[in-house]
Amino acid sequence: MSRQLIFAIRRLLLTIPMLFVMSVVVFLILRLVPGDPVRTMLGFRATDANVAELRHQLGLDQPLLTQYVNWILALLQGDLGKDIVSHAPLADLLAQRLPVTLELTALSMLLAVIIGIPLGIRAATGGRWTKRLTEGFVIFGISIPDFWLGIMLVLIFAGTLMILPPSGYVPFAKDPIANLRYMILPVLTLAAGEAAYILRTTRSAITSVLDRPFVTFLRAKGISPNRIVFGHALRNAGPAIVTVIGLQVGVLLGGAIIVETMFALPGIGRLVVTGINQRNYPTVQVGVLAIATIFIVVSLVTDLIVAWLDPRVADGEAT
Amino acid sequence: MSQAIASLRSRPRHDSSSRLMVIGGAMLAALAVIALLAPVIAPHDPEAVEVRRVLGAPDFLHPFGSDVLGRDVLSRVIYGLRVSLIVSLSAVAGSLLFAVPLGLIAGYFGRWIDTTVSRGLDLILVFPAMLLAVTFIAILGPGSVVAAIAIAVIYLPILARVMRTSTLIVSRNDYVTGARARGASHWRVLASHIAPNALGPVIVQASVLSAFALQLEAGLSFLGLGTQPPTPSLGGMLADGREVLIQAPWVEIFPGLAIVVAVLAFTFLGEGLRRAFDPKGVAE
């Protein structure tokens, strides 16, 4: 068996404890609420009979371990429970909301990569002014909170220029053009900070590769600077850049919670925030579960890509 | 500590690091003074509602204008800054309080202690930061104290990991072996030889994280999950003003600028400290 395959299997097995811990935390959300969570959910006007009924429905009248096992078994069969406000099955709600969050984060990451990597390469290879300008972009990109950037973008593009809608959502399947028009501002909001991180990582990764002896050798051989950067440096800087992109997906998913609320996008993030405000714990649990699962899967895929790009990673882990 | 200072002196001071530290430090000092003296500096009561001044444009008496309820935006920004700084700094301080001993123990004793501490802390990283904060608030209910606890927990694994790496490096020094050979106990070695020399990178990381803590606190308050009204908070002000953004942009511009300035102050200070005290990049 190749070392990379061993690494892949080990990494895959590592997701099991991660998923387990995550599921325990999500399971405990409802159980750790101080006082009586069912009474909190239903409000103080609820009758004792109502409270007892919901408690039974949520399985809260059983021993904790039984509750967890039942909950996990139901989850694995696709039964996520019901929203206690709208009484809609949470699996349906998730199916509606998931595409919105996935579209938002995927487009934002794509834009951040398109901006960040080329600028990062320029920052590593360019002159003094290129370096200063990109440094400024990094500092401001990291320091401006995404929610404020979003507000300013709305003020400019929706308020003053009136060329984009301030908030709202149309499904892609219904009207792709309108969907993208609604997505432009949220995606810009999320992508700006990410682009700054990717720029910074690309810059430092490329700079450190360009310092290595093999680059001096390539230069001495008369290889063109462009071929050195794109053919050799970028290939070597790849694992570092991919690792940061993978980690930043977590930041994007967190940012999506704010951006969805801000632009009235019906995604999972907004579902969680509304859920918390309505004390709608089952919905909060499903939302947190969905976002955390996406993050764990993305981390897994990132590590596998990194090991594929740089076999030394697999060697270090597998031997 | 004296060793750390001596090693600093022997190294040629990096010009940009001291400039960044001075700019960041000065900005932060100014913000701290504003926050501390809020009751003296604020021109108006931040919670005083004035019907005649609803969405009033900036003028001489109200340089930042007034909000939906006619409250003075400048006074609210000053008080909001105070809350944001208190919450984010106490979160980072709280996190340090646990991260430093955990990192020290893990890095110094190694073996199963290291594995247990490191793997245990890694579990926190299973969740994206914002999601973990939101999960905490879902359980304990919204509020600034819960927000501070959530931020502290999020940063615990990051700070502890830096402290662990730093401890590992310092532990290899001859003076540590020497102290042990002279019969000093583990705890004495940790407290008087390792901790003072290993703290540099973790302080650098803490100041960088303060910038993120500030954004996180503002983000949570923006969602209505952090500091609760009527206490003014920068994030809460941004949330309140969203409906009137086009009519009264000052309600949104100034609180946001205050966050940007505070975050920049921590970023400059952190970056300057990093270049000066952590050239090996342990804190990254």
PDB file of C-alpha atoms in Angstrom, chain B residues 12-269:
ATOM      1  CA  PRO B  12      19.742  45.463  15.263  1.00  0.00           C
ATOM      2  CA  ARG B  13      16.320  47.005  15.824  1.00  0.00           C
ATOM      3  CA  HIS B  14      14.074  46.570  12.848  1.00  0.00           C
ATOM      4  CA  ASP B  15      12.939  50.016  11.792  1.00  0.00           C
ATOM      5  CA  SER B  16       9.443  49.091  10.641  1.00  0.00           C
ATOM      6  CA  SER B  17       8.724  47.086  13.801  1.00  0.00           C
ATOM      7  CA  SER B  18       9.328  49.997  16.142  1.00  0.00           C
ATOM      8  CA  ARG B  19       7.344  52.366  13.909  1.00  0.00           C
ATOM      9  CA  LEU B  20       4.357  49.975  13.836  1.00  0.00           C
ATOM     10  CA  MET B  21       4.576  49.439  17.587  1.00  0.00           C
ATOM     11  CA  VAL B  22       4.603  53.183  18.247  1.00  0.00           C
ATOM     12  CA  ILE B  23       1.641  53.851  15.920  1.00  0.00           C
ATOM     13  CA  GLY B  24      -0.362  50.904  17.283  1.00  0.00           C
ATOM     14  CA  GLY B  25       0.556  51.707  20.891  1.00  0.00           C
ATOM     15  CA  ALA B  26      -0.361  55.380  20.525  1.00  0.00           C
ATOM     16  CA  MET B  27      -3.694  54.559  18.872  1.00  0.00           C
ATOM     17  CA  LEU B  28      -4.454  52.041  21.576  1.00  0.00           C
ATOM     18  CA  ALA B  29      -3.457  54.435  24.360  1.00  0.00           C
ATOM     19  CA  ALA B  30      -5.778  57.082  22.904  1.00  0.00           C
ATOM     20  CA  LEU B  31      -8.623  54.568  22.655  1.00  0.00           C
ATOM     21  CA  ALA B  32      -7.980  53.382  26.223  1.00  0.00           C
ATOM     22  CA  VAL B  33      -8.125  56.965  27.517  1.00  0.00           C
ATOM     23  CA  ILE B  34     -11.377  57.577  25.615  1.00  0.00           C
ATOM     24  CA  ALA B  35     -12.844  54.343  26.987  1.00  0.00           C
ATOM     25  CA  LEU B  36     -11.736  54.981  30.572  1.00  0.00           C
ATOM     26  CA  LEU B  37     -12.868  58.590  30.619  1.00  0.00           C
ATOM     27  CA  ALA B  38     -16.105  57.920  28.712  1.00  0.00           C
ATOM     28  CA  PRO B  39     -18.328  59.563  31.361  1.00  0.00           C
ATOM     29  CA  VAL B  40     -16.171  62.710  31.272  1.00  0.00           C
ATOM     30  CA  ILE B  41     -15.554  62.880  27.507  1.00  0.00           C
ATOM     31  CA  ALA B  42     -18.988  61.917  26.150  1.00  0.00           C
ATOM     32  CA  PRO B  43     -20.838  65.171  25.394  1.00  0.00           C
ATOM     33  CA  HIS B  44     -24.288  63.655  26.041  1.00  0.00           C
ATOM     34  CA  ASP B  45     -25.938  60.820  27.941  1.00  0.00           C
ATOM     35  CA  PRO B  46     -25.626  57.859  25.518  1.00  0.00           C
ATOM     36  CA  GLU B  47     -29.068  56.593  26.457  1.00  0.00           C
ATOM     37  CA  ALA B  48     -30.899  59.947  26.510  1.00  0.00           C
ATOM     38  CA  VAL B  49     -33.723  59.847  23.956  1.00  0.00           C
ATOM     39  CA  GLU B  50     -34.487  63.187  22.283  1.00  0.00           C
ATOM     40  CA  VAL B  51     -37.515  63.078  19.982  1.00  0.00           C
ATOM     41  CA  ARG B  52     -36.667  66.364  18.211  1.00  0.00           C
ATOM     42  CA  ARG B  53     -33.248  64.993  17.244  1.00  0.00           C
ATOM     43  CA  VAL B  54     -34.409  61.729  15.586  1.00  0.00           C
ATOM     44  CA  LEU B  55     -31.922  60.942  12.780  1.00  0.00           C
ATOM     45  CA  GLY B  56     -30.466  64.453  13.110  1.00  0.00           C
ATOM     46  CA  ALA B  57     -27.541  65.135  10.749  1.00  0.00           C
ATOM     47  CA  PRO B  58     -24.093  65.840  12.234  1.00  0.00           C
ATOM     48  CA  ASP B  59     -23.728  69.401  13.509  1.00  0.00           C
ATOM     49  CA  PHE B  60     -21.605  71.317  15.997  1.00  0.00           C
ATOM     50  CA  LEU B  61     -23.378  69.941  19.103  1.00  0.00           C
ATOM     51  CA  HIS B  62     -23.658  66.408  17.721  1.00  0.00           C
ATOM     52  CA  PRO B  63     -20.594  65.893  15.501  1.00  0.00           C
ATOM     53  CA  PHE B  64     -21.627  62.295  14.620  1.00  0.00           C
ATOM     54  CA  GLY B  65     -25.354  63.115  14.325  1.00  0.00           C
ATOM     55  CA  SER B  66     -28.112  61.296  16.207  1.00  0.00           C
ATOM     56  CA  ASP B  67     -29.793  57.918  15.793  1.00  0.00           C
ATOM     57  CA  VAL B  68     -33.311  56.504  15.336  1.00  0.00           C
ATOM     58  CA  LEU B  69     -34.266  57.491  18.883  1.00  0.00           C
ATOM     59  CA  GLY B  70     -32.508  60.859  18.751  1.00  0.00           C
ATOM     60  CA  ARG B  71     -29.581  59.634  20.878  1.00  0.00           C
ATOM     61  CA  ASP B  72     -26.170  61.244  20.332  1.00  0.00           C
ATOM     62  CA  VAL B  73     -24.093  58.936  18.105  1.00  0.00           C
ATOM     63  CA  LEU B  74     -20.708  60.290  19.306  1.00  0.00           C
ATOM     64  CA  SER B  75     -21.542  59.573  22.962  1.00  0.00           C
ATOM     65  CA  ARG B  76     -22.807  56.121  22.044  1.00  0.00           C
ATOM     66  CA  VAL B  77     -19.656  55.395  20.040  1.00  0.00           C
ATOM     67  CA  ILE B  78     -17.510  56.393  23.050  1.00  0.00           C
ATOM     68  CA  TYR B  79     -19.486  54.171  25.432  1.00  0.00           C
ATOM     69  CA  GLY B  80     -19.740  51.397  22.839  1.00  0.00           C
ATOM     70  CA  LEU B  81     -15.976  51.436  22.404  1.00  0.00           C
ATOM     71  CA  ARG B  82     -15.612  51.034  26.144  1.00  0.00           C
ATOM     72  CA  VAL B  83     -17.842  47.949  26.198  1.00  0.00           C
ATOM     73  CA  SER B  84     -16.158  46.444  23.118  1.00  0.00           C
ATOM     74  CA  LEU B  85     -12.667  46.938  24.567  1.00  0.00           C
ATOM     75  CA  ILE B  86     -13.631  45.548  27.978  1.00  0.00           C
ATOM     76  CA  VAL B  87     -15.298  42.455  26.489  1.00  0.00           C
ATOM     77  CA  SER B  88     -12.561  41.658  23.969  1.00  0.00           C
ATOM     78  CA  LEU B  89      -9.619  42.357  26.288  1.00  0.00           C
ATOM     79  CA  SER B  90     -11.088  40.403  29.182  1.00  0.00           C
ATOM     80  CA  ALA B  91     -11.787  37.537  26.767  1.00  0.00           C
ATOM     81  CA  VAL B  92      -8.158  37.441  25.642  1.00  0.00           C
ATOM     82  CA  ALA B  93      -6.889  37.859  29.227  1.00  0.00           C
ATOM     83  CA  GLY B  94      -9.154  35.034  30.409  1.00  0.00           C
ATOM     84  CA  SER B  95      -7.922  32.849  27.603  1.00  0.00           C
ATOM     85  CA  LEU B  96      -4.273  33.608  28.495  1.00  0.00           C
ATOM     86  CA  LEU B  97      -4.949  32.700  32.115  1.00  0.00           C
ATOM     87  CA  PHE B  98      -5.643  29.091  31.085  1.00  0.00           C
ATOM     88  CA  ALA B  99      -3.556  28.876  27.909  1.00  0.00           C
ATOM     89  CA  VAL B 100      -0.221  29.808  29.523  1.00  0.00           C
ATOM     90  CA  PRO B 101      -0.214  27.080  32.223  1.00  0.00           C
ATOM     91  CA  LEU B 102      -1.631  24.479  29.807  1.00  0.00           C
ATOM     92  CA  GLY B 103       0.985  25.283  27.159  1.00  0.00           C
ATOM     93  CA  LEU B 104       3.780  25.312  29.748  1.00  0.00           C
ATOM     94  CA  ILE B 105       2.809  21.928  31.159  1.00  0.00           C
ATOM     95  CA  ALA B 106       2.280  20.348  27.732  1.00  0.00           C
ATOM     96  CA  GLY B 107       5.545  21.692  26.332  1.00  0.00           C
ATOM     97  CA  TYR B 108       7.690  20.972  29.397  1.00  0.00           C
ATOM     98  CA  PHE B 109       6.489  17.539  30.491  1.00  0.00           C
ATOM     99  CA  GLY B 110       5.752  16.204  26.992  1.00  0.00           C
ATOM    100  CA  ARG B 111       4.679  12.550  26.555  1.00  0.00           C
ATOM    101  CA  TRP B 112       1.136  11.651  27.595  1.00  0.00           C
ATOM    102  CA  ILE B 113       0.534  15.006  29.302  1.00  0.00           C
ATOM    103  CA  ASP B 114       1.319  16.807  26.040  1.00  0.00           C
ATOM    104  CA  THR B 115      -0.811  14.409  24.014  1.00  0.00           C
ATOM    105  CA  THR B 116      -3.769  14.734  26.381  1.00  0.00           C
ATOM    106  CA  VAL B 117      -3.622  18.538  26.556  1.00  0.00           C
ATOM    107  CA  SER B 118      -2.965  19.030  22.830  1.00  0.00           C
ATOM    108  CA  ARG B 119      -5.594  16.574  21.598  1.00  0.00           C
ATOM    109  CA  GLY B 120      -8.110  17.932  24.119  1.00  0.00           C
ATOM    110  CA  LEU B 121      -7.597  21.479  22.889  1.00  0.00           C
ATOM    111  CA  ASP B 122      -7.724  20.363  19.251  1.00  0.00           C
ATOM    112  CA  LEU B 123     -11.306  19.299  19.848  1.00  0.00           C
ATOM    113  CA  ILE B 124     -12.260  22.971  20.222  1.00  0.00           C
ATOM    114  CA  LEU B 125     -10.922  23.583  16.715  1.00  0.00           C
ATOM    115  CA  VAL B 126     -13.487  21.160  15.283  1.00  0.00           C
ATOM    116  CA  PHE B 127     -15.860  24.127  15.173  1.00  0.00           C
ATOM    117  CA  PRO B 128     -15.291  27.305  13.141  1.00  0.00           C
ATOM    118  CA  ALA B 129     -14.738  30.199  15.620  1.00  0.00           C
ATOM    119  CA  MET B 130     -17.918  32.146  14.929  1.00  0.00           C
ATOM    120  CA  LEU B 131     -20.019  28.973  15.003  1.00  0.00           C
ATOM    121  CA  LEU B 132     -18.543  27.982  18.367  1.00  0.00           C
ATOM    122  CA  ALA B 133     -19.358  31.424  19.785  1.00  0.00           C
ATOM    123  CA  VAL B 134     -22.895  31.186  18.457  1.00  0.00           C
ATOM    124  CA  THR B 135     -23.254  27.667  19.918  1.00  0.00           C
ATOM    125  CA  PHE B 136     -22.126  28.930  23.333  1.00  0.00           C
ATOM    126  CA  ILE B 137     -24.661  31.723  23.175  1.00  0.00           C
ATOM    127  CA  ALA B 138     -27.377  29.301  22.066  1.00  0.00           C
ATOM    128  CA  ILE B 139     -26.798  27.404  25.303  1.00  0.00           C
ATOM    129  CA  LEU B 140     -26.137  30.174  27.812  1.00  0.00           C
ATOM    130  CA  GLY B 141     -28.220  32.937  26.271  1.00  0.00           C
ATOM    131  CA  PRO B 142     -27.071  36.245  24.731  1.00  0.00           C
ATOM    132  CA  GLY B 143     -25.015  38.808  26.672  1.00  0.00           C
ATOM    133  CA  SER B 144     -21.587  40.385  26.871  1.00  0.00           C
ATOM    134  CA  VAL B 145     -20.282  38.052  29.609  1.00  0.00           C
ATOM    135  CA  VAL B 146     -21.251  34.954  27.621  1.00  0.00           C
ATOM    136  CA  ALA B 147     -19.717  36.526  24.487  1.00  0.00           C
ATOM    137  CA  ALA B 148     -16.452  37.106  26.392  1.00  0.00           C
ATOM    138  CA  ILE B 149     -16.419  33.502  27.676  1.00  0.00           C
ATOM    139  CA  ALA B 150     -17.094  32.189  24.167  1.00  0.00           C
ATOM    140  CA  ILE B 151     -14.251  34.258  22.678  1.00  0.00           C
ATOM    141  CA  ALA B 152     -11.912  33.105  25.470  1.00  0.00           C
ATOM    142  CA  VAL B 153     -12.691  29.440  24.745  1.00  0.00           C
ATOM    143  CA  ILE B 154     -12.167  29.948  20.999  1.00  0.00           C
ATOM    144  CA  TYR B 155      -8.681  31.388  21.531  1.00  0.00           C
ATOM    145  CA  LEU B 156      -7.615  28.886  24.191  1.00  0.00           C
ATOM    146  CA  PRO B 157      -6.249  26.253  21.753  1.00  0.00           C
ATOM    147  CA  ILE B 158      -4.442  28.870  19.636  1.00  0.00           C
ATOM    148  CA  LEU B 159      -2.717  30.572  22.588  1.00  0.00           C
ATOM    149  CA  ALA B 160      -1.943  27.282  24.344  1.00  0.00           C
ATOM    150  CA  ARG B 161      -0.361  25.897  21.172  1.00  0.00           C
ATOM    151  CA  VAL B 162       1.910  28.953  20.833  1.00  0.00           C
ATOM    152  CA  MET B 163       2.890  28.693  24.509  1.00  0.00           C
ATOM    153  CA  ARG B 164       3.616  24.978  24.072  1.00  0.00           C
ATOM    154  CA  THR B 165       5.884  25.528  21.048  1.00  0.00           C
ATOM    155  CA  SER B 166       7.641  28.394  22.801  1.00  0.00           C
ATOM    156  CA  THR B 167       8.128  26.258  25.950  1.00  0.00           C
ATOM    157  CA  LEU B 168       9.556  23.408  23.851  1.00  0.00           C
ATOM    158  CA  ILE B 169      12.155  25.775  22.357  1.00  0.00           C
ATOM    159  CA  VAL B 170      13.111  27.394  25.686  1.00  0.00           C
ATOM    160  CA  SER B 171      13.284  24.025  27.502  1.00  0.00           C
ATOM    161  CA  ARG B 172      16.191  22.967  25.266  1.00  0.00           C
ATOM    162  CA  ASN B 173      18.410  25.739  26.651  1.00  0.00           C
ATOM    163  CA  ASP B 174      21.423  24.804  28.756  1.00  0.00           C
ATOM    164  CA  TYR B 175      20.343  26.989  31.652  1.00  0.00           C
ATOM    165  CA  VAL B 176      17.219  24.856  32.028  1.00  0.00           C
ATOM    166  CA  THR B 177      19.269  21.655  32.152  1.00  0.00           C
ATOM    167  CA  GLY B 178      21.626  23.447  34.558  1.00  0.00           C
ATOM    168  CA  ALA B 179      18.822  24.473  36.876  1.00  0.00           C
ATOM    169  CA  ARG B 180      17.478  20.900  36.936  1.00  0.00           C
ATOM    170  CA  ALA B 181      21.008  19.566  37.596  1.00  0.00           C
ATOM    171  CA  ARG B 182      21.341  21.908  40.553  1.00  0.00           C
ATOM    172  CA  GLY B 183      18.284  20.229  42.002  1.00  0.00           C
ATOM    173  CA  ALA B 184      15.634  22.847  41.251  1.00  0.00           C
ATOM    174  CA  SER B 185      12.141  21.357  41.238  1.00  0.00           C
ATOM    175  CA  HIS B 186      10.114  21.144  38.008  1.00  0.00           C
ATOM    176  CA  TRP B 187       7.774  23.863  39.220  1.00  0.00           C
ATOM    177  CA  ARG B 188      10.647  26.183  40.088  1.00  0.00           C
ATOM    178  CA  VAL B 189      12.249  25.655  36.676  1.00  0.00           C
ATOM    179  CA  LEU B 190       8.913  26.300  34.986  1.00  0.00           C
ATOM    180  CA  ALA B 191       8.109  29.420  36.978  1.00  0.00           C
ATOM    181  CA  SER B 192      11.493  31.144  37.131  1.00  0.00           C
ATOM    182  CA  HIS B 193      13.395  29.910  34.075  1.00  0.00           C
ATOM    183  CA  ILE B 194      11.002  28.816  31.351  1.00  0.00           C
ATOM    184  CA  ALA B 195       7.854  30.911  31.726  1.00  0.00           C
ATOM    185  CA  PRO B 196       9.563  34.344  31.685  1.00  0.00           C
ATOM    186  CA  ASN B 197      11.544  33.450  28.555  1.00  0.00           C
ATOM    187  CA  ALA B 198       8.738  31.677  26.734  1.00  0.00           C
ATOM    188  CA  LEU B 199       6.068  34.351  27.144  1.00  0.00           C
ATOM    189  CA  GLY B 200       7.162  36.607  24.217  1.00  0.00           C
ATOM    190  CA  PRO B 201       5.434  34.821  21.327  1.00  0.00           C
ATOM    191  CA  VAL B 202       2.242  34.241  23.309  1.00  0.00           C
ATOM    192  CA  ILE B 203       1.989  37.955  24.160  1.00  0.00           C
ATOM    193  CA  VAL B 204       2.461  38.751  20.467  1.00  0.00           C
ATOM    194  CA  GLN B 205      -0.253  36.281  19.518  1.00  0.00           C
ATOM    195  CA  ALA B 206      -2.559  37.660  22.228  1.00  0.00           C
ATOM    196  CA  SER B 207      -2.286  41.186  20.856  1.00  0.00           C
ATOM    197  CA  VAL B 208      -2.981  39.950  17.312  1.00  0.00           C
ATOM    198  CA  LEU B 209      -5.978  37.979  18.601  1.00  0.00           C
ATOM    199  CA  SER B 210      -7.313  41.042  20.445  1.00  0.00           C
ATOM    200  CA  ALA B 211      -7.986  42.561  17.022  1.00  0.00           C
ATOM    201  CA  PHE B 212     -10.047  39.523  16.050  1.00  0.00           C
ATOM    202  CA  ALA B 213     -11.739  39.396  19.462  1.00  0.00           C
ATOM    203  CA  LEU B 214     -12.920  42.957  18.902  1.00  0.00           C
ATOM    204  CA  GLN B 215     -14.384  42.040  15.499  1.00  0.00           C
ATOM    205  CA  LEU B 216     -15.960  38.902  16.926  1.00  0.00           C
ATOM    206  CA  GLU B 217     -17.576  40.825  19.799  1.00  0.00           C
ATOM    207  CA  ALA B 218     -18.889  43.453  17.392  1.00  0.00           C
ATOM    208  CA  GLY B 219     -20.156  40.716  15.072  1.00  0.00           C
ATOM    209  CA  LEU B 220     -22.013  38.951  17.887  1.00  0.00           C
ATOM    210  CA  SER B 221     -23.546  42.214  19.101  1.00  0.00           C
ATOM    211  CA  PHE B 222     -24.502  42.983  15.490  1.00  0.00           C
ATOM    212  CA  LEU B 223     -26.439  39.693  15.427  1.00  0.00           C
ATOM    213  CA  GLY B 224     -28.121  40.647  18.709  1.00  0.00           C
ATOM    214  CA  LEU B 225     -26.264  37.857  20.524  1.00  0.00           C
ATOM    215  CA  GLY B 226     -23.591  39.898  22.335  1.00  0.00           C
ATOM    216  CA  THR B 227     -24.021  43.050  24.418  1.00  0.00           C
ATOM    217  CA  GLN B 228     -27.725  43.675  24.930  1.00  0.00           C
ATOM    218  CA  PRO B 229     -29.557  47.026  24.611  1.00  0.00           C
ATOM    219  CA  PRO B 230     -29.881  49.576  26.092  1.00  0.00           C
ATOM    220  CA  THR B 231     -26.107  49.268  26.793  1.00  0.00           C
ATOM    221  CA  PRO B 232     -24.509  50.856  23.726  1.00  0.00           C
ATOM    222  CA  SER B 233     -22.210  48.554  21.749  1.00  0.00           C
ATOM    223  CA  LEU B 234     -20.588  49.240  18.401  1.00  0.00           C
ATOM    224  CA  GLY B 235     -22.012  46.099  16.777  1.00  0.00           C
ATOM    225  CA  GLY B 236     -25.450  46.752  18.243  1.00  0.00           C
ATOM    226  CA  MET B 237     -25.419  50.319  16.881  1.00  0.00           C
ATOM    227  CA  LEU B 238     -24.638  48.991  13.399  1.00  0.00           C
ATOM    228  CA  ALA B 239     -27.572  46.589  13.653  1.00  0.00           C
ATOM    229  CA  ASP B 240     -29.945  49.344  14.861  1.00  0.00           C
ATOM    230  CA  GLY B 241     -29.011  51.701  12.045  1.00  0.00           C
ATOM    231  CA  ARG B 242     -29.404  49.262   9.145  1.00  0.00           C
ATOM    232  CA  GLU B 243     -32.992  50.243   8.415  1.00  0.00           C
ATOM    233  CA  VAL B 244     -32.123  53.925   8.107  1.00  0.00           C
ATOM    234  CA  LEU B 245     -28.780  53.469   6.349  1.00  0.00           C
ATOM    235  CA  ILE B 246     -29.730  55.433   3.234  1.00  0.00           C
ATOM    236  CA  GLN B 247     -31.461  58.327   5.084  1.00  0.00           C
ATOM    237  CA  ALA B 248     -28.936  58.667   7.887  1.00  0.00           C
ATOM    238  CA  PRO B 249     -25.620  57.031   6.921  1.00  0.00           C
ATOM    239  CA  TRP B 250     -23.824  58.635   9.907  1.00  0.00           C
ATOM    240  CA  VAL B 251     -25.620  56.188  12.198  1.00  0.00           C
ATOM    241  CA  GLU B 252     -23.659  53.388  10.463  1.00  0.00           C
ATOM    242  CA  ILE B 253     -20.443  55.059   9.340  1.00  0.00           C
ATOM    243  CA  PHE B 254     -19.096  56.248  12.701  1.00  0.00           C
ATOM    244  CA  PRO B 255     -19.567  53.118  14.855  1.00  0.00           C
ATOM    245  CA  GLY B 256     -18.016  51.080  12.029  1.00  0.00           C
ATOM    246  CA  LEU B 257     -15.063  53.451  11.755  1.00  0.00           C
ATOM    247  CA  ALA B 258     -14.528  53.142  15.513  1.00  0.00           C
ATOM    248  CA  ILE B 259     -14.271  49.343  15.142  1.00  0.00           C
ATOM    249  CA  VAL B 260     -11.871  49.698  12.203  1.00  0.00           C
ATOM    250  CA  VAL B 261      -9.621  52.114  14.156  1.00  0.00           C
ATOM    251  CA  ALA B 262      -9.553  49.859  17.234  1.00  0.00           C
ATOM    252  CA  VAL B 263      -8.845  46.750  15.136  1.00  0.00           C
ATOM    253  CA  LEU B 264      -6.079  48.596  13.252  1.00  0.00           C
ATOM    254  CA  ALA B 265      -4.517  49.671  16.572  1.00  0.00           C
ATOM    255  CA  PHE B 266      -4.275  46.043  17.739  1.00  0.00           C
ATOM    256  CA  THR B 267      -3.117  44.858  14.300  1.00  0.00           C
ATOM    257  CA  PHE B 268      -0.289  47.431  14.154  1.00  0.00           C
ATOM    258  CA  LEU B 269       0.777  46.723  17.720  1.00  0.00           C
TER     259      LEU B 269
END
